[in-house]
Amino acid sequence: MISEEEKEELKIELAKLEDEISTLRQVLAAKEKHLVEIKQKLGISLMNELKQNFSKSWHDMQTTSAYKKTHETLSHAGQKATAAISNVGTAISKKFGDMRSHSIGYSIRHSISMPAMRNSPTFKSFEEKVETTVTSLKTKVGGTSHTGGSFEEVLSSTAHASAQSSLAGTRLPESEEELQC
């Protein structure tokens, strides 16, 4: 139990603390206002401060061992994916080259129909290898939850990338006239 005298002392102390807190808030507000004025005179804006804070945080994060290990792993996976896609593009280019050389005087339409080609053992084997490679890459890079990985999409995007590549030096035919020898 607290006596009446102690209650009075605590009430006085409480009032003093509330008064000090109020004074400190006023002093803090005045100092914050003065800070803003100095920053304006120096040309330091909120945006500049945010950029500096972000840059520092980004730098700090990049120096962590977790970031370095993740960066190294993803870089390695990217190199493997690039090599695999390049190999697929090379295989497709070679296949088109082989098909062109075997169909002297005929267009690809006359030499083999697409459904017949898709059902051929060579194409089935090639399709299985590409699907296995894509699945393996998806698993290594970040799980199987990625979308857009059907064989047709991979084949189409790889053929497009291969056609765009100036490093390979080979160009895939773009029209029926180019397919004819």
PDB file of C-alpha atoms in Angstrom:
ATOM      1  CA  MET A   1       0.000   0.000   0.000  1.00  0.00           C
ATOM      2  CA  ILE A   2       1.093   3.549  -0.758  1.00  0.00           C
ATOM      3  CA  SER A   3       0.572   6.273   1.803  1.00  0.00           C
ATOM      4  CA  GLU A   4      -1.064   9.609   0.980  1.00  0.00           C
ATOM      5  CA  GLU A   5       2.266  11.379   1.287  1.00  0.00           C
ATOM      6  CA  GLU A   6       3.911   8.987  -1.231  1.00  0.00           C
ATOM      7  CA  LYS A   7       0.962   9.444  -3.619  1.00  0.00           C
ATOM      8  CA  GLU A   8       1.435  13.212  -3.525  1.00  0.00           C
ATOM      9  CA  GLU A   9       5.177  12.867  -4.221  1.00  0.00           C
ATOM     10  CA  LEU A  10       4.510  10.500  -7.152  1.00  0.00           C
ATOM     11  CA  LYS A  11       1.897  12.905  -8.590  1.00  0.00           C
ATOM     12  CA  ILE A  12       4.393  15.766  -8.389  1.00  0.00           C
ATOM     13  CA  GLU A  13       7.090  13.621 -10.027  1.00  0.00           C
ATOM     14  CA  LEU A  14       4.627  12.568 -12.747  1.00  0.00           C
ATOM     15  CA  ALA A  15       3.763  16.191 -13.503  1.00  0.00           C
ATOM     16  CA  LYS A  16       7.465  17.094 -13.705  1.00  0.00           C
ATOM     17  CA  LEU A  17       8.137  14.196 -16.113  1.00  0.00           C
ATOM     18  CA  GLU A  18       5.213  15.165 -18.335  1.00  0.00           C
ATOM     19  CA  ASP A  19       6.451  18.751 -18.378  1.00  0.00           C
ATOM     20  CA  GLU A  20      10.013  17.617 -19.268  1.00  0.00           C
ATOM     21  CA  ILE A  21       8.693  15.375 -22.051  1.00  0.00           C
ATOM     22  CA  SER A  22       6.703  18.285 -23.461  1.00  0.00           C
ATOM     23  CA  THR A  23       9.788  20.520 -23.364  1.00  0.00           C
ATOM     24  CA  LEU A  24      11.918  17.830 -25.028  1.00  0.00           C
ATOM     25  CA  ARG A  25       9.326  17.453 -27.809  1.00  0.00           C
ATOM     26  CA  GLN A  26       9.440  21.185 -28.440  1.00  0.00           C
ATOM     27  CA  VAL A  27      13.242  21.177 -28.505  1.00  0.00           C
ATOM     28  CA  LEU A  28      13.259  18.158 -30.835  1.00  0.00           C
ATOM     29  CA  ALA A  29      10.763  19.859 -33.202  1.00  0.00           C
ATOM     30  CA  ALA A  30      12.924  22.996 -33.295  1.00  0.00           C
ATOM     31  CA  LYS A  31      16.066  20.931 -33.999  1.00  0.00           C
ATOM     32  CA  GLU A  32      14.309  18.984 -36.758  1.00  0.00           C
ATOM     33  CA  LYS A  33      13.193  22.265 -38.349  1.00  0.00           C
ATOM     34  CA  HIS A  34      16.754  23.586 -38.164  1.00  0.00           C
ATOM     35  CA  LEU A  35      18.039  20.319 -39.708  1.00  0.00           C
ATOM     36  CA  VAL A  36      15.645  20.690 -42.658  1.00  0.00           C
ATOM     37  CA  GLU A  37      16.790  24.287 -43.199  1.00  0.00           C
ATOM     38  CA  ILE A  38      20.466  23.258 -43.225  1.00  0.00           C
ATOM     39  CA  LYS A  39      19.781  20.397 -45.656  1.00  0.00           C
ATOM     40  CA  GLN A  40      17.925  22.775 -47.970  1.00  0.00           C
ATOM     41  CA  LYS A  41      20.862  25.186 -47.922  1.00  0.00           C
ATOM     42  CA  LEU A  42      23.237  22.317 -48.738  1.00  0.00           C
ATOM     43  CA  GLY A  43      20.967  21.056 -51.526  1.00  0.00           C
ATOM     44  CA  ILE A  44      20.288  17.736 -49.827  1.00  0.00           C
ATOM     45  CA  SER A  45      16.808  16.558 -50.712  1.00  0.00           C
ATOM     46  CA  LEU A  46      14.779  13.661 -49.378  1.00  0.00           C
ATOM     47  CA  MET A  47      15.312  11.872 -52.693  1.00  0.00           C
ATOM     48  CA  ASN A  48      19.100  12.215 -52.405  1.00  0.00           C
ATOM     49  CA  GLU A  49      18.984  10.844 -48.879  1.00  0.00           C
ATOM     50  CA  LEU A  50      16.870   7.904 -49.999  1.00  0.00           C
ATOM     51  CA  LYS A  51      19.302   7.199 -52.855  1.00  0.00           C
ATOM     52  CA  GLN A  52      22.267   7.310 -50.484  1.00  0.00           C
ATOM     53  CA  ASN A  53      20.524   5.056 -47.957  1.00  0.00           C
ATOM     54  CA  PHE A  54      19.522   2.626 -50.694  1.00  0.00           C
ATOM     55  CA  SER A  55      23.042   2.583 -52.153  1.00  0.00           C
ATOM     56  CA  LYS A  56      24.567   1.930 -48.748  1.00  0.00           C
ATOM     57  CA  SER A  57      22.040  -0.822 -47.973  1.00  0.00           C
ATOM     58  CA  TRP A  58      22.583  -2.398 -51.406  1.00  0.00           C
ATOM     59  CA  HIS A  59      26.341  -2.324 -50.908  1.00  0.00           C
ATOM     60  CA  ASP A  60      25.999  -3.832 -47.428  1.00  0.00           C
ATOM     61  CA  MET A  61      23.787  -6.600 -48.782  1.00  0.00           C
ATOM     62  CA  GLN A  62      26.196  -7.373 -51.629  1.00  0.00           C
ATOM     63  CA  THR A  63      29.029  -7.899 -49.183  1.00  0.00           C
ATOM     64  CA  THR A  64      27.170 -10.584 -47.232  1.00  0.00           C
ATOM     65  CA  SER A  65      28.257 -14.168 -47.730  1.00  0.00           C
ATOM     66  CA  ALA A  66      24.686 -15.277 -48.493  1.00  0.00           C
ATOM     67  CA  TYR A  67      24.439 -12.801 -51.374  1.00  0.00           C
ATOM     68  CA  LYS A  68      27.839 -13.790 -52.737  1.00  0.00           C
ATOM     69  CA  LYS A  69      26.983 -17.498 -52.626  1.00  0.00           C
ATOM     70  CA  THR A  70      23.570 -16.942 -54.250  1.00  0.00           C
ATOM     71  CA  HIS A  71      25.092 -14.715 -56.932  1.00  0.00           C
ATOM     72  CA  GLU A  72      27.752 -17.324 -57.683  1.00  0.00           C
ATOM     73  CA  THR A  73      25.177 -20.138 -57.863  1.00  0.00           C
ATOM     74  CA  LEU A  74      22.819 -18.210 -60.146  1.00  0.00           C
ATOM     75  CA  SER A  75      25.693 -17.091 -62.352  1.00  0.00           C
ATOM     76  CA  HIS A  76      26.834 -20.691 -62.725  1.00  0.00           C
ATOM     77  CA  ALA A  77      23.262 -21.825 -63.486  1.00  0.00           C
ATOM     78  CA  GLY A  78      22.925 -19.052 -66.072  1.00  0.00           C
ATOM     79  CA  GLN A  79      26.118 -20.157 -67.789  1.00  0.00           C
ATOM     80  CA  LYS A  80      24.884 -23.753 -67.870  1.00  0.00           C
ATOM     81  CA  ALA A  81      21.495 -22.649 -69.259  1.00  0.00           C
ATOM     82  CA  THR A  82      23.180 -20.524 -71.926  1.00  0.00           C
ATOM     83  CA  ALA A  83      25.370 -23.442 -72.962  1.00  0.00           C
ATOM     84  CA  ALA A  84      22.389 -25.804 -73.087  1.00  0.00           C
ATOM     85  CA  ILE A  85      20.296 -23.399 -75.162  1.00  0.00           C
ATOM     86  CA  SER A  86      23.241 -22.792 -77.468  1.00  0.00           C
ATOM     87  CA  ASN A  87      23.604 -26.546 -77.957  1.00  0.00           C
ATOM     88  CA  VAL A  88      19.895 -26.861 -78.740  1.00  0.00           C
ATOM     89  CA  GLY A  89      20.157 -23.988 -81.217  1.00  0.00           C
ATOM     90  CA  THR A  90      23.184 -25.600 -82.856  1.00  0.00           C
ATOM     91  CA  ALA A  91      21.357 -28.932 -83.082  1.00  0.00           C
ATOM     92  CA  ILE A  92      18.324 -27.277 -84.663  1.00  0.00           C
ATOM     93  CA  SER A  93      20.495 -25.361 -87.125  1.00  0.00           C
ATOM     94  CA  LYS A  94      22.349 -28.565 -88.021  1.00  0.00           C
ATOM     95  CA  LYS A  95      19.058 -30.433 -88.432  1.00  0.00           C
ATOM     96  CA  PHE A  96      17.734 -27.723 -90.766  1.00  0.00           C
ATOM     97  CA  GLY A  97      21.022 -27.845 -92.664  1.00  0.00           C
ATOM     98  CA  ASP A  98      20.785 -31.617 -92.973  1.00  0.00           C
ATOM     99  CA  MET A  99      17.186 -31.366 -94.137  1.00  0.00           C
ATOM    100  CA  ARG A 100      18.149 -28.744 -96.731  1.00  0.00           C
ATOM    101  CA  SER A 101      21.020 -30.843 -98.073  1.00  0.00           C
ATOM    102  CA  HIS A 102      18.820 -33.960 -98.336  1.00  0.00           C
ATOM    103  CA  SER A 103      16.026 -32.214-100.180  1.00  0.00           C
ATOM    104  CA  ILE A 104      17.870 -30.997-103.274  1.00  0.00           C
ATOM    105  CA  GLY A 105      15.357 -29.433-105.631  1.00  0.00           C
ATOM    106  CA  TYR A 106      12.480 -29.789-103.198  1.00  0.00           C
ATOM    107  CA  SER A 107      11.103 -27.608-100.491  1.00  0.00           C
ATOM    108  CA  ILE A 108      10.838 -28.976 -96.964  1.00  0.00           C
ATOM    109  CA  ARG A 109       7.104 -29.301 -97.584  1.00  0.00           C
ATOM    110  CA  HIS A 110       7.693 -31.783-100.381  1.00  0.00           C
ATOM    111  CA  SER A 111      10.302 -33.847 -98.593  1.00  0.00           C
ATOM    112  CA  ILE A 112       8.578 -34.577 -95.291  1.00  0.00           C
ATOM    113  CA  SER A 113       5.374 -33.478 -93.670  1.00  0.00           C
ATOM    114  CA  MET A 114       5.495 -31.945 -90.213  1.00  0.00           C
ATOM    115  CA  PRO A 115       3.301 -34.626 -88.579  1.00  0.00           C
ATOM    116  CA  ALA A 116       5.469 -37.347 -90.106  1.00  0.00           C
ATOM    117  CA  MET A 117       8.628 -35.577 -88.927  1.00  0.00           C
ATOM    118  CA  ARG A 118       7.226 -35.125 -85.411  1.00  0.00           C
ATOM    119  CA  ASN A 119       6.441 -38.829 -85.205  1.00  0.00           C
ATOM    120  CA  SER A 120       9.866 -39.929 -86.451  1.00  0.00           C
ATOM    121  CA  PRO A 121      12.145 -41.708 -83.940  1.00  0.00           C
ATOM    122  CA  THR A 122      14.865 -39.062 -84.420  1.00  0.00           C
ATOM    123  CA  PHE A 123      12.515 -36.221 -83.587  1.00  0.00           C
ATOM    124  CA  LYS A 124      11.021 -38.089 -80.611  1.00  0.00           C
ATOM    125  CA  SER A 125      14.505 -38.722 -79.227  1.00  0.00           C
ATOM    126  CA  PHE A 126      15.459 -35.077 -79.750  1.00  0.00           C
ATOM    127  CA  GLU A 127      12.223 -33.922 -78.108  1.00  0.00           C
ATOM    128  CA  GLU A 128      12.838 -36.131 -75.052  1.00  0.00           C
ATOM    129  CA  LYS A 129      16.390 -34.818 -74.662  1.00  0.00           C
ATOM    130  CA  VAL A 130      15.245 -31.197 -74.834  1.00  0.00           C
ATOM    131  CA  GLU A 131      12.433 -31.779 -72.343  1.00  0.00           C
ATOM    132  CA  THR A 132      14.850 -33.518 -69.949  1.00  0.00           C
ATOM    133  CA  THR A 133      17.338 -30.659 -70.261  1.00  0.00           C
ATOM    134  CA  VAL A 134      14.662 -28.004 -69.692  1.00  0.00           C
ATOM    135  CA  THR A 135      13.272 -29.841 -66.661  1.00  0.00           C
ATOM    136  CA  SER A 136      16.748 -30.262 -65.235  1.00  0.00           C
ATOM    137  CA  LEU A 137      17.546 -26.570 -65.736  1.00  0.00           C
ATOM    138  CA  LYS A 138      14.277 -25.496 -64.147  1.00  0.00           C
ATOM    139  CA  THR A 139      14.989 -27.661 -61.122  1.00  0.00           C
ATOM    140  CA  LYS A 140      18.532 -26.336 -60.721  1.00  0.00           C
ATOM    141  CA  VAL A 141      17.599 -22.670 -61.216  1.00  0.00           C
ATOM    142  CA  GLY A 142      14.651 -22.500 -58.904  1.00  0.00           C
ATOM    143  CA  GLY A 143      12.158 -25.301 -58.812  1.00  0.00           C
ATOM    144  CA  THR A 144       9.522 -26.542 -61.197  1.00  0.00           C
ATOM    145  CA  SER A 145       7.005 -23.766 -60.580  1.00  0.00           C
ATOM    146  CA  HIS A 146       8.119 -21.771 -63.641  1.00  0.00           C
ATOM    147  CA  THR A 147       5.594 -21.597 -66.425  1.00  0.00           C
ATOM    148  CA  GLY A 148       6.035 -21.550 -70.167  1.00  0.00           C
ATOM    149  CA  GLY A 149       8.340 -24.508 -70.541  1.00  0.00           C
ATOM    150  CA  SER A 150       6.559 -26.769 -73.018  1.00  0.00           C
ATOM    151  CA  PHE A 151       8.705 -28.299 -75.703  1.00  0.00           C
ATOM    152  CA  GLU A 152       7.043 -26.259 -78.439  1.00  0.00           C
ATOM    153  CA  GLU A 153       7.701 -22.979 -76.580  1.00  0.00           C
ATOM    154  CA  VAL A 154      11.321 -23.887 -75.898  1.00  0.00           C
ATOM    155  CA  LEU A 155      11.818 -25.018 -79.492  1.00  0.00           C
ATOM    156  CA  SER A 156      10.235 -21.845 -80.839  1.00  0.00           C
ATOM    157  CA  SER A 157      12.182 -19.482 -78.574  1.00  0.00           C
ATOM    158  CA  THR A 158      15.445 -21.341 -79.181  1.00  0.00           C
ATOM    159  CA  ALA A 159      14.948 -21.286 -82.942  1.00  0.00           C
ATOM    160  CA  HIS A 160      14.181 -17.552 -82.762  1.00  0.00           C
ATOM    161  CA  ALA A 161      17.253 -16.900 -80.601  1.00  0.00           C
ATOM    162  CA  SER A 162      19.385 -18.971 -82.931  1.00  0.00           C
ATOM    163  CA  ALA A 163      18.091 -17.048 -85.938  1.00  0.00           C
ATOM    164  CA  GLN A 164      18.897 -13.765 -84.209  1.00  0.00           C
ATOM    165  CA  SER A 165      22.395 -14.819 -83.192  1.00  0.00           C
ATOM    166  CA  SER A 166      25.132 -13.145 -85.170  1.00  0.00           C
ATOM    167  CA  LEU A 167      27.815 -15.088 -83.325  1.00  0.00           C
ATOM    168  CA  ALA A 168      26.827 -18.424 -84.809  1.00  0.00           C
ATOM    169  CA  GLY A 169      27.119 -17.109 -88.329  1.00  0.00           C
ATOM    170  CA  THR A 170      24.263 -19.349 -89.450  1.00  0.00           C
ATOM    171  CA  ARG A 171      20.880 -18.064 -90.333  1.00  0.00           C
ATOM    172  CA  LEU A 172      17.697 -20.125 -90.406  1.00  0.00           C
ATOM    173  CA  PRO A 173      15.470 -19.715 -93.461  1.00  0.00           C
ATOM    174  CA  GLU A 174      12.544 -17.400 -92.844  1.00  0.00           C
ATOM    175  CA  SER A 175      10.326 -18.081 -95.866  1.00  0.00           C
ATOM    176  CA  GLU A 176       9.359 -20.959 -98.147  1.00  0.00           C
ATOM    177  CA  GLU A 177      11.464 -19.520-100.969  1.00  0.00           C
ATOM    178  CA  GLU A 178      14.559 -19.656 -98.770  1.00  0.00           C
ATOM    179  CA  LEU A 179      13.815 -23.275 -97.858  1.00  0.00           C
ATOM    180  CA  GLN A 180      13.924 -24.325-101.503  1.00  0.00           C
ATOM    181  CA  CYS A 181      17.365 -25.105-102.877  1.00  0.00           C
TER     182      CYS A 181
END
